[in-house]
Coordinates of C-alpha atoms in Angstrom, one line a residue:
X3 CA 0.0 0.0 0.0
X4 CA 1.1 3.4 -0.2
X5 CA 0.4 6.5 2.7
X6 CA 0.4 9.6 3.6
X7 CA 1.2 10.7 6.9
X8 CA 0.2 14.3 7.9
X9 CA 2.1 15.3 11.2
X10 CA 5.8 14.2 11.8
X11 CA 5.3 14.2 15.4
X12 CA 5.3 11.1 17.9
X13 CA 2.8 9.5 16.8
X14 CA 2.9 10.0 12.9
X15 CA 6.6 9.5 12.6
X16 CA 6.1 6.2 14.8
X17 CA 3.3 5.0 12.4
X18 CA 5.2 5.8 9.2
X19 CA 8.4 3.8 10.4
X20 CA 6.0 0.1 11.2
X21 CA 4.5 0.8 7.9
X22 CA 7.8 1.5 6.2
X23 CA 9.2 -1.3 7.7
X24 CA 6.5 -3.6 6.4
X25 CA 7.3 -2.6 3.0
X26 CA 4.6 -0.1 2.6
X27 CA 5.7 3.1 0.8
X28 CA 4.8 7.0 2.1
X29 CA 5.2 10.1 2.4
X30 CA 5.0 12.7 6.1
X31 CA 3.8 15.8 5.5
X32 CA 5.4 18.1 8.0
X33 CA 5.4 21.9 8.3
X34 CA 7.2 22.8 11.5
X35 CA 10.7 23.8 10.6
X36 CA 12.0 22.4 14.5
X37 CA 10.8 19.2 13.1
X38 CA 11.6 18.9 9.7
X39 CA 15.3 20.0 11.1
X40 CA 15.8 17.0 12.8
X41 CA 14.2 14.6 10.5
X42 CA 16.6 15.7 7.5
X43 CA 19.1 15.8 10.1
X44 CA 18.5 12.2 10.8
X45 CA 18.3 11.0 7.0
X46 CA 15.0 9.4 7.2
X47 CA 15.2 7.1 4.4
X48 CA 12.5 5.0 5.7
X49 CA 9.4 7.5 3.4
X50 CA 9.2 10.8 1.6
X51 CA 9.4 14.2 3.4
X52 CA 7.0 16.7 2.4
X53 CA 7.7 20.7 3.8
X54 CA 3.9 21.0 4.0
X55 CA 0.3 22.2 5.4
X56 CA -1.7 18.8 6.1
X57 CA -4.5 20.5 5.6
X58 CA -3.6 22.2 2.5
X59 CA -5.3 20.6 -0.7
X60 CA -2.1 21.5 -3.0
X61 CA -0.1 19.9 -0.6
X62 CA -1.5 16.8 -0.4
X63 CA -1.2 16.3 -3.9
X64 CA 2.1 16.8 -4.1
X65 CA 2.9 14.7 -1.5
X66 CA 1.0 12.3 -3.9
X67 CA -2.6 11.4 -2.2
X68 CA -4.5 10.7 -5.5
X69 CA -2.3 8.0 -5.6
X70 CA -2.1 7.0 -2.2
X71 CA -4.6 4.1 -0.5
X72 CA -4.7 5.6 2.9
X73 CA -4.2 9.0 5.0
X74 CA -3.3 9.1 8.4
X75 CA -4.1 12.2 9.6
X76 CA -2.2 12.2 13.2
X77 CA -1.2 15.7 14.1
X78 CA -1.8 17.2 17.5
X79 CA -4.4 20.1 15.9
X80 CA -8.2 18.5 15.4
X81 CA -8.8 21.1 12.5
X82 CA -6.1 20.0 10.5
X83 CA -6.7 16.5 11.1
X84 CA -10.0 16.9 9.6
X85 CA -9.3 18.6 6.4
X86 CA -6.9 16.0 5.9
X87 CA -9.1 12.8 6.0
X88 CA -11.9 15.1 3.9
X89 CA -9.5 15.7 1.4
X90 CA -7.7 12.4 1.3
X91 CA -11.8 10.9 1.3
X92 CA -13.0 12.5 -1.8
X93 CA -9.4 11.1 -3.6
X94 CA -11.1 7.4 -2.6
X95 CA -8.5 6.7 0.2
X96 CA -9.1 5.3 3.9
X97 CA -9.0 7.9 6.1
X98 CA -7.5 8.0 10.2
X99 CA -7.9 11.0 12.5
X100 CA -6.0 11.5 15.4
X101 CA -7.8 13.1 18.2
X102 CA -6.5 14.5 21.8
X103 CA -9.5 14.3 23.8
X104 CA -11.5 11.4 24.3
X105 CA -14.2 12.8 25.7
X106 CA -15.8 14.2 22.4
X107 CA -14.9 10.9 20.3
X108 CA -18.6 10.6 19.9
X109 CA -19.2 14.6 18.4
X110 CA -16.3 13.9 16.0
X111 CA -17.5 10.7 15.0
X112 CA -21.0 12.2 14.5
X113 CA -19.6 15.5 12.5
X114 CA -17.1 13.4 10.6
X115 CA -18.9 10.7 9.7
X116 CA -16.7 10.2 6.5
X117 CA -13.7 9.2 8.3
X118 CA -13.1 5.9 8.3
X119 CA -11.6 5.8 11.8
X120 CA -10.9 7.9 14.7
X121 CA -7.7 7.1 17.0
X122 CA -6.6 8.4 21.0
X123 CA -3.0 7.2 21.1
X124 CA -3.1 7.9 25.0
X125 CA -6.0 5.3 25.3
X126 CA -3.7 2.9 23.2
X127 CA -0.8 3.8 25.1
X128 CA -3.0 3.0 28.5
X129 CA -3.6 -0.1 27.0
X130 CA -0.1 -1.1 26.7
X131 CA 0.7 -0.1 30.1
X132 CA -2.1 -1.8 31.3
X133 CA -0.9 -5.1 29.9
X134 CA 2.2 -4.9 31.2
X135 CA 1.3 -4.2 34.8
X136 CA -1.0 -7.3 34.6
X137 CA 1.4 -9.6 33.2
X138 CA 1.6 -12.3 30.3
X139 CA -2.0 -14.5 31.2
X140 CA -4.7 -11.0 30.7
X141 CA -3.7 -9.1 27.9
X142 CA -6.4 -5.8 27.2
X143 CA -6.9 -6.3 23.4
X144 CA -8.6 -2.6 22.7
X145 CA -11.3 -0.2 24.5
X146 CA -14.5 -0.7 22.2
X147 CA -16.1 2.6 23.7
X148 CA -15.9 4.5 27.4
X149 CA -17.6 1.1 28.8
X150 CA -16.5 -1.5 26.6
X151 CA -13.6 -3.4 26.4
X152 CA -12.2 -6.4 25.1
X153 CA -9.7 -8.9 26.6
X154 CA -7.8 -12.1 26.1
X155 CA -7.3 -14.1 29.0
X156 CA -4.8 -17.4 28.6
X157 CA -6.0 -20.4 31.3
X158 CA -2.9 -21.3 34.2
X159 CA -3.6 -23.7 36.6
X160 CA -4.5 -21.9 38.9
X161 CA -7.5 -21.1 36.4
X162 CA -11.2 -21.8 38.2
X163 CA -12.4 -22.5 34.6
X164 CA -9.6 -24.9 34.0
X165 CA -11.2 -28.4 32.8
X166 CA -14.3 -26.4 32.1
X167 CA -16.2 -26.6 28.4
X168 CA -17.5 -23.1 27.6
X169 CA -20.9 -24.2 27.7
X170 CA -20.0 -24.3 31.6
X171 CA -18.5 -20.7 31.6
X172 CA -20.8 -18.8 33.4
X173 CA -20.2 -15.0 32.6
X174 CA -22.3 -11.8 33.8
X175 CA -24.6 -10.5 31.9
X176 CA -23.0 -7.6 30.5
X177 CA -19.7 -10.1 29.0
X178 CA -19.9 -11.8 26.0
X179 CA -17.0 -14.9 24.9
X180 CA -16.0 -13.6 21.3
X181 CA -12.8 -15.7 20.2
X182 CA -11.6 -19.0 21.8
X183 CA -8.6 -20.7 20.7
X184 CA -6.5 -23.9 21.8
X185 CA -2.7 -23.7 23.6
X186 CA -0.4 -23.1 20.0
X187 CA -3.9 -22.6 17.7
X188 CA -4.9 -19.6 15.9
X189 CA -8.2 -18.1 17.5
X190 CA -11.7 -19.1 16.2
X191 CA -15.4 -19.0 16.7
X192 CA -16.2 -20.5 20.6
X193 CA -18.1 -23.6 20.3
X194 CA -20.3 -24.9 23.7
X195 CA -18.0 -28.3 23.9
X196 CA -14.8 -27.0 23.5
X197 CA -12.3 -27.9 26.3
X198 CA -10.5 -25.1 28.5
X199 CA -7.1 -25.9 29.5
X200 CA -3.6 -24.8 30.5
X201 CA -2.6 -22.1 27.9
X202 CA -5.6 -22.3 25.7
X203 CA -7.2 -18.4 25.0
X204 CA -10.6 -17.2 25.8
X205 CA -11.7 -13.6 24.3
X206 CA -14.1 -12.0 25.9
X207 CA -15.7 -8.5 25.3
X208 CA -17.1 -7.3 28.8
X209 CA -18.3 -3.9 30.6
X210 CA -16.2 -2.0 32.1
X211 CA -18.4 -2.4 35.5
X212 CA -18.3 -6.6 35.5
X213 CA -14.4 -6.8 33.8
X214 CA -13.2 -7.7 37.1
X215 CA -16.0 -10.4 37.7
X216 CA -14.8 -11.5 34.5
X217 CA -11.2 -12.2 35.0
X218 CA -11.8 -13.9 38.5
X219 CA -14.2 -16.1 36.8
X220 CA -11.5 -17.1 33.6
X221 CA -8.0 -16.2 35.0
X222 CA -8.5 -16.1 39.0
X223 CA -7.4 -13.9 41.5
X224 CA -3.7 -12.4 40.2
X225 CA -3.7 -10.0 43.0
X226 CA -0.3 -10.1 44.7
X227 CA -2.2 -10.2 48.0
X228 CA -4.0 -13.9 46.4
X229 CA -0.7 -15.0 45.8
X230 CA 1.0 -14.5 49.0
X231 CA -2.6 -16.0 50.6

């Protein structure tokens, strides 16, 4: 595929090297002269450098979006983020908006309907952290909305559920099992008489308010305080 990246920043520069690396081709779009300093002080070879307004028609097509599949619009200013994604929309190319401020996801999904998909790096980056702090057997997978979010959980033996078939997983009401898959196996539809043991996988998709009744239910107690019991 080929990209374009408005905003050089953390985040956009970040994005541009994973997709660089994967063989994708690109081009940042970058108008701060601090930060196009130090990226042709670096010798990015990695994409294209573009000394350029991302919310600037002409200079997205210079930086080549009528050609381009997809626009990740990730600067730190909503306004140009949205300009970007409109423009890059009516050249038939995905669209990503960056936004700061989770709390108005919802307005800027209802006024920018067109775009394909809005991203909060800090909720990602909360997400990471999250996982890490709760260690290799509960891994947070992504926050659906404020109340939703979905996790993988990998059976131990110390596992309550362990021996259990899911038709015997009893979860609340507001937790559904998506995904289910065995110790090694790629992850696939749950079926009732499949078999839950040590390192097999169990997705689930879970309010915020029950997630802890969840993960005592499929992984247990992990509190430091239940393992020193």
């Amino acid at each position: 595929m080929r990209f374009v990246i408005v905003g050089a920043g953390r985040v956009g520069l970040r994005t541009a090297r994973v997709l660089a690396e994967e063989g994708h081709e690109g081009t940042v779009v970058e108008n701060d002269p601090d930060q196009l300093e130090q990226l042709w002080g670096e010798r990015l070879e990695i994409v294209d450098i573009l000394d350029g307004d991302g919310g600037s028609e002409d200079d997205l097509v210079d930086a080549g979006i009528e050609e381009a599949d997809a626009v990740g619009a990730l600067t730190g200013d909503v306004t140009t983020n949205i300009m970007a994604c409109l423009i890059g929309k009516s050249r038939g190319c995905r669209t990503v908006m960056r936004i700061d401020n989770d709390e108005y996801e919802g307005i800027y999904r209802k006024y920018a309907a067109e775009v394909d998909e809005v991203v909060y790096p800090e909720r990602l980056g909360a997400i990471g952290a999250k996982n890490a702090l709760l260690g290799g057997t509960i891994r947070a997978i992504a926050d659906i909305a404020h109340h939703l979010q979905l996790v993988e959980f990998t059976i131990t033996p110390e596992s309550p559920t362990r021996g259990y078939t899911l038709s015997e997983l009893e979860l609340p009401g507001d937790a559904r099992l998506l995904a289910f898959g065995k110790e090694g196996a790629a992850l696939g539809l749950p079926h009732a008489d499949d078999s839950l043991e040590e390192g097999d996988r169990v997705v689930a998709l879970a309010d915020f308010d029950v997630l802890g009744d969840v993960r005592r239910i499929i992984a247990g107690d992990t509190s430091r305080a239940a393992g020193e019991a």
